[in-house]
Amino acid sequence: MLAAALPAACSQEGPEREAVEAQSSPTAGDAGTTAAEPTVDPAAEEPADADGYSSAYTAFDLDVCRVTGEASEGASVDYACPGRGDVPIFVHLGDGRLDIDAGVDGEEFMTIGAFNELGERLEWRMKDGEPFAVIFRYRDVAPQSTGRTVIGVEKIGRQGAPGCRVAQIAGDTPGANPIAREIADTRANDFRCGVDEMRVVGNAR
């Protein structure tokens, strides 16, 4: 999928912005602090909790991805990237912005409005050892950026049922990483792509 439809996809005015009660409002000492990416071995896997949910981590490097499509002298580039096991990652570059799909390549280009790049670590949320969502991070690299990051939660797609963006969480939201995991665990499996609205927490567009 070449990112030809970027202007329409970037705006994404449809999804309703939601508040996360007390969690989404920075408290004293939290304001302006961006949640760090989990400091674990990129290949690590955490033990499952009592409900069978767990995380595994893989490194992400666009330089090791394979170019599968290119247009307009590099303005739009499609990549196929290593994921986890038999679940690949697909990345689409358009106008200095990146979209990520997991499992199967999707048609919708979903990103944040600012020029961006992707973090070096992917978190795979799993239920009983089976991955169902990927948590990743955008870095806002616009000239006026003050280091903003946005955490994305992407539903893993299957053949005939591409995944989609379940949530975007501002990196400076208190408890941003646990919030991303909770949203993945409670929403991703039953999330109806093209029907349900993406959840937005904080300044995450």
mmCIF file with all atom_site columns, C-alpha atoms in Angstrom:
data_model
loop_
_atom_site.group_PDB
_atom_site.id
_atom_site.type_symbol
_atom_site.label_atom_id
_atom_site.label_alt_id
_atom_site.label_comp_id
_atom_site.label_asym_id
_atom_site.label_entity_id
_atom_site.label_seq_id
_atom_site.pdbx_PDB_ins_code
_atom_site.Cartn_x
_atom_site.Cartn_y
_atom_site.Cartn_z
_atom_site.occupancy
_atom_site.B_iso_or_equiv
_atom_site.pdbx_formal_charge
_atom_site.auth_seq_id
_atom_site.auth_comp_id
_atom_site.auth_asym_id
_atom_site.auth_atom_id
_atom_site.pdbx_PDB_model_num
ATOM 1   C CA . MET A 1 1   ? 0.000   0.000   0.000  1.00 0.00 ? 1   MET A CA 1
ATOM 2   C CA . LEU A 1 2   ? 1.575   3.250   -1.114 1.00 0.00 ? 2   LEU A CA 1
ATOM 3   C CA . ALA A 1 3   ? 0.666   6.164   1.133  1.00 0.00 ? 3   ALA A CA 1
ATOM 4   C CA . ALA A 1 4   ? -1.083  8.146   -1.569 1.00 0.00 ? 4   ALA A CA 1
ATOM 5   C CA . ALA A 1 5   ? -4.118  8.927   0.584  1.00 0.00 ? 5   ALA A CA 1
ATOM 6   C CA . LEU A 1 6   ? -2.122  10.560  3.344  1.00 0.00 ? 6   LEU A CA 1
ATOM 7   C CA . PRO A 1 7   ? -3.923  13.926  3.659  1.00 0.00 ? 7   PRO A CA 1
ATOM 8   C CA . ALA A 1 8   ? -7.271  12.304  4.316  1.00 0.00 ? 8   ALA A CA 1
ATOM 9   C CA . ALA A 1 9   ? -5.858  9.640   6.606  1.00 0.00 ? 9   ALA A CA 1
ATOM 10  C CA . CYS A 1 10  ? -3.740  11.979  8.679  1.00 0.00 ? 10  CYS A CA 1
ATOM 11  C CA . SER A 1 11  ? -6.617  14.150  9.785  1.00 0.00 ? 11  SER A CA 1
ATOM 12  C CA . GLN A 1 12  ? -8.751  11.258  11.117 1.00 0.00 ? 12  GLN A CA 1
ATOM 13  C CA . GLU A 1 13  ? -11.340 13.593  12.592 1.00 0.00 ? 13  GLU A CA 1
ATOM 14  C CA . GLY A 1 14  ? -13.818 10.782  13.150 1.00 0.00 ? 14  GLY A CA 1
ATOM 15  C CA . PRO A 1 15  ? -12.429 9.064   16.276 1.00 0.00 ? 15  PRO A CA 1
ATOM 16  C CA . GLU A 1 16  ? -13.690 10.649  19.442 1.00 0.00 ? 16  GLU A CA 1
ATOM 17  C CA . ARG A 1 17  ? -11.141 11.895  21.926 1.00 0.00 ? 17  ARG A CA 1
ATOM 18  C CA . GLU A 1 18  ? -11.647 10.233  25.297 1.00 0.00 ? 18  GLU A CA 1
ATOM 19  C CA . ALA A 1 19  ? -10.431 11.201  28.740 1.00 0.00 ? 19  ALA A CA 1
ATOM 20  C CA . VAL A 1 20  ? -8.979  8.637   31.095 1.00 0.00 ? 20  VAL A CA 1
ATOM 21  C CA . GLU A 1 21  ? -10.386 10.082  34.263 1.00 0.00 ? 21  GLU A CA 1
ATOM 22  C CA . ALA A 1 22  ? -7.622  10.924  36.735 1.00 0.00 ? 22  ALA A CA 1
ATOM 23  C CA . GLN A 1 23  ? -4.982  9.056   34.733 1.00 0.00 ? 23  GLN A CA 1
ATOM 24  C CA . SER A 1 24  ? -5.106  11.364  31.726 1.00 0.00 ? 24  SER A CA 1
ATOM 25  C CA . SER A 1 25  ? -4.589  14.567  33.699 1.00 0.00 ? 25  SER A CA 1
ATOM 26  C CA . PRO A 1 26  ? -0.960  15.165  34.691 1.00 0.00 ? 26  PRO A CA 1
ATOM 27  C CA . THR A 1 27  ? -0.460  15.499  38.423 1.00 0.00 ? 27  THR A CA 1
ATOM 28  C CA . ALA A 1 28  ? 2.239   17.374  40.263 1.00 0.00 ? 28  ALA A CA 1
ATOM 29  C CA . GLY A 1 29  ? 5.603   15.926  39.328 1.00 0.00 ? 29  GLY A CA 1
ATOM 30  C CA . ASP A 1 30  ? 4.182   14.171  36.241 1.00 0.00 ? 30  ASP A CA 1
ATOM 31  C CA . ALA A 1 31  ? 3.428   17.155  34.014 1.00 0.00 ? 31  ALA A CA 1
ATOM 32  C CA . GLY A 1 32  ? 5.584   17.275  30.922 1.00 0.00 ? 32  GLY A CA 1
ATOM 33  C CA . THR A 1 33  ? 7.304   13.962  31.698 1.00 0.00 ? 33  THR A CA 1
ATOM 34  C CA . THR A 1 34  ? 7.243   11.550  28.791 1.00 0.00 ? 34  THR A CA 1
ATOM 35  C CA . ALA A 1 35  ? 6.879   7.896   29.722 1.00 0.00 ? 35  ALA A CA 1
ATOM 36  C CA . ALA A 1 36  ? 10.022  6.020   28.800 1.00 0.00 ? 36  ALA A CA 1
ATOM 37  C CA . GLU A 1 37  ? 9.990   2.936   26.628 1.00 0.00 ? 37  GLU A CA 1
ATOM 38  C CA . PRO A 1 38  ? 10.220  -0.227  28.742 1.00 0.00 ? 38  PRO A CA 1
ATOM 39  C CA . THR A 1 39  ? 13.875  -0.753  29.654 1.00 0.00 ? 39  THR A CA 1
ATOM 40  C CA . VAL A 1 40  ? 14.054  -4.469  28.941 1.00 0.00 ? 40  VAL A CA 1
ATOM 41  C CA . ASP A 1 41  ? 16.023  -6.708  26.641 1.00 0.00 ? 41  ASP A CA 1
ATOM 42  C CA . PRO A 1 42  ? 14.430  -6.255  23.179 1.00 0.00 ? 42  PRO A CA 1
ATOM 43  C CA . ALA A 1 43  ? 14.090  -10.031 22.917 1.00 0.00 ? 43  ALA A CA 1
ATOM 44  C CA . ALA A 1 44  ? 12.660  -10.487 26.415 1.00 0.00 ? 44  ALA A CA 1
ATOM 45  C CA . GLU A 1 45  ? 9.343   -12.112 27.254 1.00 0.00 ? 45  GLU A CA 1
ATOM 46  C CA . GLU A 1 46  ? 7.515   -11.489 30.510 1.00 0.00 ? 46  GLU A CA 1
ATOM 47  C CA . PRO A 1 47  ? 5.631   -14.253 32.344 1.00 0.00 ? 47  PRO A CA 1
ATOM 48  C CA . ALA A 1 48  ? 1.869   -14.271 31.930 1.00 0.00 ? 48  ALA A CA 1
ATOM 49  C CA . ASP A 1 49  ? -0.338  -12.818 34.638 1.00 0.00 ? 49  ASP A CA 1
ATOM 50  C CA . ALA A 1 50  ? -3.205  -14.672 36.287 1.00 0.00 ? 50  ALA A CA 1
ATOM 51  C CA . ASP A 1 51  ? -5.458  -13.929 33.305 1.00 0.00 ? 51  ASP A CA 1
ATOM 52  C CA . GLY A 1 52  ? -2.951  -15.225 30.769 1.00 0.00 ? 52  GLY A CA 1
ATOM 53  C CA . TYR A 1 53  ? -1.798  -11.820 29.467 1.00 0.00 ? 53  TYR A CA 1
ATOM 54  C CA . SER A 1 54  ? 1.885   -11.160 28.899 1.00 0.00 ? 54  SER A CA 1
ATOM 55  C CA . SER A 1 55  ? 4.306   -9.013  26.899 1.00 0.00 ? 55  SER A CA 1
ATOM 56  C CA . ALA A 1 56  ? 7.182   -9.881  24.624 1.00 0.00 ? 56  ALA A CA 1
ATOM 57  C CA . TYR A 1 57  ? 9.570   -7.351  23.136 1.00 0.00 ? 57  TYR A CA 1
ATOM 58  C CA . THR A 1 58  ? 11.374  -7.193  19.805 1.00 0.00 ? 58  THR A CA 1
ATOM 59  C CA . ALA A 1 59  ? 13.763  -4.634  18.377 1.00 0.00 ? 59  ALA A CA 1
ATOM 60  C CA . PHE A 1 60  ? 12.640  -2.479  15.460 1.00 0.00 ? 60  PHE A CA 1
ATOM 61  C CA . ASP A 1 61  ? 15.014  -1.002  12.886 1.00 0.00 ? 61  ASP A CA 1
ATOM 62  C CA . LEU A 1 62  ? 13.693  0.406   9.615  1.00 0.00 ? 62  LEU A CA 1
ATOM 63  C CA . ASP A 1 63  ? 17.135  -0.114  8.061  1.00 0.00 ? 63  ASP A CA 1
ATOM 64  C CA . VAL A 1 64  ? 16.712  -3.903  8.147  1.00 0.00 ? 64  VAL A CA 1
ATOM 65  C CA . CYS A 1 65  ? 13.274  -3.786  6.517  1.00 0.00 ? 65  CYS A CA 1
ATOM 66  C CA . ARG A 1 66  ? 12.724  -4.689  2.866  1.00 0.00 ? 66  ARG A CA 1
ATOM 67  C CA . VAL A 1 67  ? 11.355  -2.050  0.480  1.00 0.00 ? 67  VAL A CA 1
ATOM 68  C CA . THR A 1 68  ? 8.245   -3.438  -1.237 1.00 0.00 ? 68  THR A CA 1
ATOM 69  C CA . GLY A 1 69  ? 7.023   -0.311  -3.029 1.00 0.00 ? 69  GLY A CA 1
ATOM 70  C CA . GLU A 1 70  ? 8.190   3.196   -3.791 1.00 0.00 ? 70  GLU A CA 1
ATOM 71  C CA . ALA A 1 71  ? 6.737   6.219   -5.574 1.00 0.00 ? 71  ALA A CA 1
ATOM 72  C CA . SER A 1 72  ? 7.493   9.893   -6.154 1.00 0.00 ? 72  SER A CA 1
ATOM 73  C CA . GLU A 1 73  ? 11.257  9.508   -5.715 1.00 0.00 ? 73  GLU A CA 1
ATOM 74  C CA . GLY A 1 74  ? 10.996  8.158   -2.194 1.00 0.00 ? 74  GLY A CA 1
ATOM 75  C CA . ALA A 1 75  ? 8.187   10.408  -0.957 1.00 0.00 ? 75  ALA A CA 1
ATOM 76  C CA . SER A 1 76  ? 6.098   7.258   -0.429 1.00 0.00 ? 76  SER A CA 1
ATOM 77  C CA . VAL A 1 77  ? 7.784   4.011   0.558  1.00 0.00 ? 77  VAL A CA 1
ATOM 78  C CA . ASP A 1 78  ? 6.347   0.684   1.718  1.00 0.00 ? 78  ASP A CA 1
ATOM 79  C CA . TYR A 1 79  ? 8.382   -1.709  3.872  1.00 0.00 ? 79  TYR A CA 1
ATOM 80  C CA . ALA A 1 80  ? 8.060   -5.296  5.075  1.00 0.00 ? 80  ALA A CA 1
ATOM 81  C CA . CYS A 1 81  ? 9.838   -5.783  8.402  1.00 0.00 ? 81  CYS A CA 1
ATOM 82  C CA . PRO A 1 82  ? 10.654  -8.609  10.798 1.00 0.00 ? 82  PRO A CA 1
ATOM 83  C CA . GLY A 1 83  ? 8.071   -8.971  13.544 1.00 0.00 ? 83  GLY A CA 1
ATOM 84  C CA . ARG A 1 84  ? 7.664   -11.800 16.007 1.00 0.00 ? 84  ARG A CA 1
ATOM 85  C CA . GLY A 1 85  ? 7.382   -15.425 14.932 1.00 0.00 ? 85  GLY A CA 1
ATOM 86  C CA . ASP A 1 86  ? 5.124   -15.627 11.903 1.00 0.00 ? 86  ASP A CA 1
ATOM 87  C CA . VAL A 1 87  ? 3.631   -12.146 12.472 1.00 0.00 ? 87  VAL A CA 1
ATOM 88  C CA . PRO A 1 88  ? 5.343   -9.598  10.181 1.00 0.00 ? 88  PRO A CA 1
ATOM 89  C CA . ILE A 1 89  ? 5.331   -5.820  10.462 1.00 0.00 ? 89  ILE A CA 1
ATOM 90  C CA . PHE A 1 90  ? 4.476   -3.507  7.561  1.00 0.00 ? 90  PHE A CA 1
ATOM 91  C CA . VAL A 1 91  ? 5.525   0.146   7.586  1.00 0.00 ? 91  VAL A CA 1
ATOM 92  C CA . HIS A 1 92  ? 4.390   2.858   5.201  1.00 0.00 ? 92  HIS A CA 1
ATOM 93  C CA . LEU A 1 93  ? 6.188   6.184   4.807  1.00 0.00 ? 93  LEU A CA 1
ATOM 94  C CA . GLY A 1 94  ? 4.357   9.158   3.324  1.00 0.00 ? 94  GLY A CA 1
ATOM 95  C CA . ASP A 1 95  ? 5.257   12.840  3.512  1.00 0.00 ? 95  ASP A CA 1
ATOM 96  C CA . GLY A 1 96  ? 7.612   12.331  6.439  1.00 0.00 ? 96  GLY A CA 1
ATOM 97  C CA . ARG A 1 97  ? 5.082   10.340  8.474  1.00 0.00 ? 97  ARG A CA 1
ATOM 98  C CA . LEU A 1 98  ? 4.888   6.638   9.240  1.00 0.00 ? 98  LEU A CA 1
ATOM 99  C CA . ASP A 1 99  ? 2.098   4.103   9.571  1.00 0.00 ? 99  ASP A CA 1
ATOM 100 C CA . ILE A 1 100 ? 2.528   0.618   10.990 1.00 0.00 ? 100 ILE A CA 1
ATOM 101 C CA . ASP A 1 101 ? 0.487   -2.548  10.386 1.00 0.00 ? 101 ASP A CA 1
ATOM 102 C CA . ALA A 1 102 ? 0.961   -5.956  11.990 1.00 0.00 ? 102 ALA A CA 1
ATOM 103 C CA . GLY A 1 103 ? 0.103   -9.401  10.683 1.00 0.00 ? 103 GLY A CA 1
ATOM 104 C CA . VAL A 1 104 ? -1.191  -8.349  7.268  1.00 0.00 ? 104 VAL A CA 1
ATOM 105 C CA . ASP A 1 105 ? -0.806  -5.182  5.241  1.00 0.00 ? 105 ASP A CA 1
ATOM 106 C CA . GLY A 1 106 ? -3.718  -2.783  5.729  1.00 0.00 ? 106 GLY A CA 1
ATOM 107 C CA . GLU A 1 107 ? -5.199  -0.195  3.400  1.00 0.00 ? 107 GLU A CA 1
ATOM 108 C CA . GLU A 1 108 ? -5.731  2.627   5.912  1.00 0.00 ? 108 GLU A CA 1
ATOM 109 C CA . PHE A 1 109 ? -2.833  5.029   6.491  1.00 0.00 ? 109 PHE A CA 1
ATOM 110 C CA . MET A 1 110 ? -2.928  6.005   10.165 1.00 0.00 ? 110 MET A CA 1
ATOM 111 C CA . THR A 1 111 ? -0.341  8.236   11.810 1.00 0.00 ? 111 THR A CA 1
ATOM 112 C CA . ILE A 1 112 ? 0.051   11.390  13.872 1.00 0.00 ? 112 ILE A CA 1
ATOM 113 C CA . GLY A 1 113 ? -0.092  14.791  12.230 1.00 0.00 ? 113 GLY A CA 1
ATOM 114 C CA . ALA A 1 114 ? 3.527   15.794  12.891 1.00 0.00 ? 114 ALA A CA 1
ATOM 115 C CA . PHE A 1 115 ? 6.583   14.526  11.053 1.00 0.00 ? 115 PHE A CA 1
ATOM 116 C CA . ASN A 1 116 ? 7.588   11.421  12.953 1.00 0.00 ? 116 ASN A CA 1
ATOM 117 C CA . GLU A 1 117 ? 9.787   8.397   13.363 1.00 0.00 ? 117 GLU A CA 1
ATOM 118 C CA . LEU A 1 118 ? 9.245   5.078   15.125 1.00 0.00 ? 118 LEU A CA 1
ATOM 119 C CA . GLY A 1 119 ? 10.863  3.919   18.357 1.00 0.00 ? 119 GLY A CA 1
ATOM 120 C CA . GLU A 1 120 ? 13.349  1.051   18.448 1.00 0.00 ? 120 GLU A CA 1
ATOM 121 C CA . ARG A 1 121 ? 11.207  -1.376  20.426 1.00 0.00 ? 121 ARG A CA 1
ATOM 122 C CA . LEU A 1 122 ? 7.905   -3.141  19.808 1.00 0.00 ? 122 LEU A CA 1
ATOM 123 C CA . GLU A 1 123 ? 5.841   -4.596  22.632 1.00 0.00 ? 123 GLU A CA 1
ATOM 124 C CA . TRP A 1 124 ? 3.666   -7.564  21.718 1.00 0.00 ? 124 TRP A CA 1
ATOM 125 C CA . ARG A 1 125 ? 0.642   -8.136  23.931 1.00 0.00 ? 125 ARG A CA 1
ATOM 126 C CA . MET A 1 126 ? -0.268  -11.798 24.130 1.00 0.00 ? 126 MET A CA 1
ATOM 127 C CA . LYS A 1 127 ? -3.051  -13.925 25.552 1.00 0.00 ? 127 LYS A CA 1
ATOM 128 C CA . ASP A 1 128 ? -1.967  -17.451 26.458 1.00 0.00 ? 128 ASP A CA 1
ATOM 129 C CA . GLY A 1 129 ? 1.132   -16.938 24.312 1.00 0.00 ? 129 GLY A CA 1
ATOM 130 C CA . GLU A 1 130 ? -0.718  -15.731 21.191 1.00 0.00 ? 130 GLU A CA 1
ATOM 131 C CA . PRO A 1 131 ? -0.036  -12.119 20.095 1.00 0.00 ? 131 PRO A CA 1
ATOM 132 C CA . PHE A 1 132 ? -3.104  -9.966  19.448 1.00 0.00 ? 132 PHE A CA 1
ATOM 133 C CA . ALA A 1 133 ? -1.776  -6.379  19.595 1.00 0.00 ? 133 ALA A CA 1
ATOM 134 C CA . VAL A 1 134 ? 1.444   -4.428  19.095 1.00 0.00 ? 134 VAL A CA 1
ATOM 135 C CA . ILE A 1 135 ? 2.357   -1.390  21.183 1.00 0.00 ? 135 ILE A CA 1
ATOM 136 C CA . PHE A 1 136 ? 4.825   1.008   19.582 1.00 0.00 ? 136 PHE A CA 1
ATOM 137 C CA . ARG A 1 137 ? 5.971   4.602   19.897 1.00 0.00 ? 137 ARG A CA 1
ATOM 138 C CA . TYR A 1 138 ? 5.980   7.623   17.605 1.00 0.00 ? 138 TYR A CA 1
ATOM 139 C CA . ARG A 1 139 ? 8.541   10.366  18.114 1.00 0.00 ? 139 ARG A CA 1
ATOM 140 C CA . ASP A 1 140 ? 7.452   13.814  16.959 1.00 0.00 ? 140 ASP A CA 1
ATOM 141 C CA . VAL A 1 141 ? 10.407  15.138  14.932 1.00 0.00 ? 141 VAL A CA 1
ATOM 142 C CA . ALA A 1 142 ? 8.805   18.327  13.611 1.00 0.00 ? 142 ALA A CA 1
ATOM 143 C CA . PRO A 1 143 ? 11.170  21.342  13.868 1.00 0.00 ? 143 PRO A CA 1
ATOM 144 C CA . GLN A 1 144 ? 9.022   22.897  16.610 1.00 0.00 ? 144 GLN A CA 1
ATOM 145 C CA . SER A 1 145 ? 8.689   19.654  18.601 1.00 0.00 ? 145 SER A CA 1
ATOM 146 C CA . THR A 1 146 ? 9.653   19.632  22.269 1.00 0.00 ? 146 THR A CA 1
ATOM 147 C CA . GLY A 1 147 ? 10.215  15.875  22.393 1.00 0.00 ? 147 GLY A CA 1
ATOM 148 C CA . ARG A 1 148 ? 6.584   14.759  22.220 1.00 0.00 ? 148 ARG A CA 1
ATOM 149 C CA . THR A 1 149 ? 5.956   11.050  21.872 1.00 0.00 ? 149 THR A CA 1
ATOM 150 C CA . VAL A 1 150 ? 2.766   9.115   21.163 1.00 0.00 ? 150 VAL A CA 1
ATOM 151 C CA . ILE A 1 151 ? 2.184   5.470   22.046 1.00 0.00 ? 151 ILE A CA 1
ATOM 152 C CA . GLY A 1 152 ? 0.163   3.511   19.495 1.00 0.00 ? 152 GLY A CA 1
ATOM 153 C CA . VAL A 1 153 ? -1.845  0.332   20.062 1.00 0.00 ? 153 VAL A CA 1
ATOM 154 C CA . GLU A 1 154 ? -2.325  -1.645  16.845 1.00 0.00 ? 154 GLU A CA 1
ATOM 155 C CA . LYS A 1 155 ? -4.596  -4.667  16.506 1.00 0.00 ? 155 LYS A CA 1
ATOM 156 C CA . ILE A 1 156 ? -2.831  -7.528  14.729 1.00 0.00 ? 156 ILE A CA 1
ATOM 157 C CA . GLY A 1 157 ? -4.529  -8.423  11.468 1.00 0.00 ? 157 GLY A CA 1
ATOM 158 C CA . ARG A 1 158 ? -5.174  -11.827 9.976  1.00 0.00 ? 158 ARG A CA 1
ATOM 159 C CA . GLN A 1 159 ? -5.690  -12.966 6.393  1.00 0.00 ? 159 GLN A CA 1
ATOM 160 C CA . GLY A 1 160 ? -8.940  -11.395 5.222  1.00 0.00 ? 160 GLY A CA 1
ATOM 161 C CA . ALA A 1 161 ? -9.205  -9.235  8.348  1.00 0.00 ? 161 ALA A CA 1
ATOM 162 C CA . PRO A 1 162 ? -6.539  -6.484  8.466  1.00 0.00 ? 162 PRO A CA 1
ATOM 163 C CA . GLY A 1 163 ? -5.796  -4.911  11.818 1.00 0.00 ? 163 GLY A CA 1
ATOM 164 C CA . CYS A 1 164 ? -6.135  -1.239  12.702 1.00 0.00 ? 164 CYS A CA 1
ATOM 165 C CA . ARG A 1 165 ? -5.288  1.416   15.263 1.00 0.00 ? 165 ARG A CA 1
ATOM 166 C CA . VAL A 1 166 ? -7.085  0.790   18.553 1.00 0.00 ? 166 VAL A CA 1
ATOM 167 C CA . ALA A 1 167 ? -5.637  3.694   20.544 1.00 0.00 ? 167 ALA A CA 1
ATOM 168 C CA . GLN A 1 168 ? -3.088  6.491   20.665 1.00 0.00 ? 168 GLN A CA 1
ATOM 169 C CA . ILE A 1 169 ? -1.831  7.739   24.033 1.00 0.00 ? 169 ILE A CA 1
ATOM 170 C CA . ALA A 1 170 ? 0.257   10.845  24.653 1.00 0.00 ? 170 ALA A CA 1
ATOM 171 C CA . GLY A 1 171 ? 3.653   9.825   25.995 1.00 0.00 ? 171 GLY A CA 1
ATOM 172 C CA . ASP A 1 172 ? 3.440   12.381  28.821 1.00 0.00 ? 172 ASP A CA 1
ATOM 173 C CA . THR A 1 173 ? 0.225   10.863  30.186 1.00 0.00 ? 173 THR A CA 1
ATOM 174 C CA . PRO A 1 174 ? 0.848   9.559   33.731 1.00 0.00 ? 174 PRO A CA 1
ATOM 175 C CA . GLY A 1 175 ? 0.973   5.772   33.521 1.00 0.00 ? 175 GLY A CA 1
ATOM 176 C CA . ALA A 1 176 ? 1.037   5.862   29.710 1.00 0.00 ? 176 ALA A CA 1
ATOM 177 C CA . ASN A 1 177 ? 2.618   2.429   29.281 1.00 0.00 ? 177 ASN A CA 1
ATOM 178 C CA . PRO A 1 178 ? 0.202   0.595   31.639 1.00 0.00 ? 178 PRO A CA 1
ATOM 179 C CA . ILE A 1 179 ? -2.710  2.452   30.028 1.00 0.00 ? 179 ILE A CA 1
ATOM 180 C CA . ALA A 1 180 ? -1.591  1.230   26.600 1.00 0.00 ? 180 ALA A CA 1
ATOM 181 C CA . ARG A 1 181 ? -1.440  -2.352  27.863 1.00 0.00 ? 181 ARG A CA 1
ATOM 182 C CA . GLU A 1 182 ? -4.837  -2.107  29.537 1.00 0.00 ? 182 GLU A CA 1
ATOM 183 C CA . ILE A 1 183 ? -6.446  -0.738  26.375 1.00 0.00 ? 183 ILE A CA 1
ATOM 184 C CA . ALA A 1 184 ? -4.819  -3.477  24.310 1.00 0.00 ? 184 ALA A CA 1
ATOM 185 C CA . ASP A 1 185 ? -6.001  -6.194  26.680 1.00 0.00 ? 185 ASP A CA 1
ATOM 186 C CA . THR A 1 186 ? -9.565  -4.932  27.030 1.00 0.00 ? 186 THR A CA 1
ATOM 187 C CA . ARG A 1 187 ? -10.274 -3.609  23.531 1.00 0.00 ? 187 ARG A CA 1
ATOM 188 C CA . ALA A 1 188 ? -8.033  -5.075  20.828 1.00 0.00 ? 188 ALA A CA 1
ATOM 189 C CA . ASN A 1 189 ? -9.470  -8.575  20.482 1.00 0.00 ? 189 ASN A CA 1
ATOM 190 C CA . ASP A 1 190 ? -13.069 -7.418  20.057 1.00 0.00 ? 190 ASP A CA 1
ATOM 191 C CA . PHE A 1 191 ? -12.242 -4.140  18.292 1.00 0.00 ? 191 PHE A CA 1
ATOM 192 C CA . ARG A 1 192 ? -14.149 -3.865  14.989 1.00 0.00 ? 192 ARG A CA 1
ATOM 193 C CA . CYS A 1 193 ? -11.891 -2.150  12.492 1.00 0.00 ? 193 CYS A CA 1
ATOM 194 C CA . GLY A 1 194 ? -13.786 0.366   10.406 1.00 0.00 ? 194 GLY A CA 1
ATOM 195 C CA . VAL A 1 195 ? -16.648 0.443   12.928 1.00 0.00 ? 195 VAL A CA 1
ATOM 196 C CA . ASP A 1 196 ? -15.301 1.148   16.412 1.00 0.00 ? 196 ASP A CA 1
ATOM 197 C CA . GLU A 1 197 ? -13.622 4.459   17.193 1.00 0.00 ? 197 GLU A CA 1
ATOM 198 C CA . MET A 1 198 ? -9.968  4.725   18.038 1.00 0.00 ? 198 MET A CA 1
ATOM 199 C CA . ARG A 1 199 ? -9.372  5.872   21.602 1.00 0.00 ? 199 ARG A CA 1
ATOM 200 C CA . VAL A 1 200 ? -7.229  9.002   21.997 1.00 0.00 ? 200 VAL A CA 1
ATOM 201 C CA . VAL A 1 201 ? -5.671  9.912   25.353 1.00 0.00 ? 201 VAL A CA 1
ATOM 202 C CA . GLY A 1 202 ? -4.085  13.344  25.713 1.00 0.00 ? 202 GLY A CA 1
ATOM 203 C CA . ASN A 1 203 ? -2.237  15.154  22.920 1.00 0.00 ? 203 ASN A CA 1
ATOM 204 C CA . ALA A 1 204 ? -1.947  12.055  20.754 1.00 0.00 ? 204 ALA A CA 1
ATOM 205 C CA . ARG A 1 205 ? -3.016  13.102  17.259 1.00 0.00 ? 205 ARG A CA 1
#
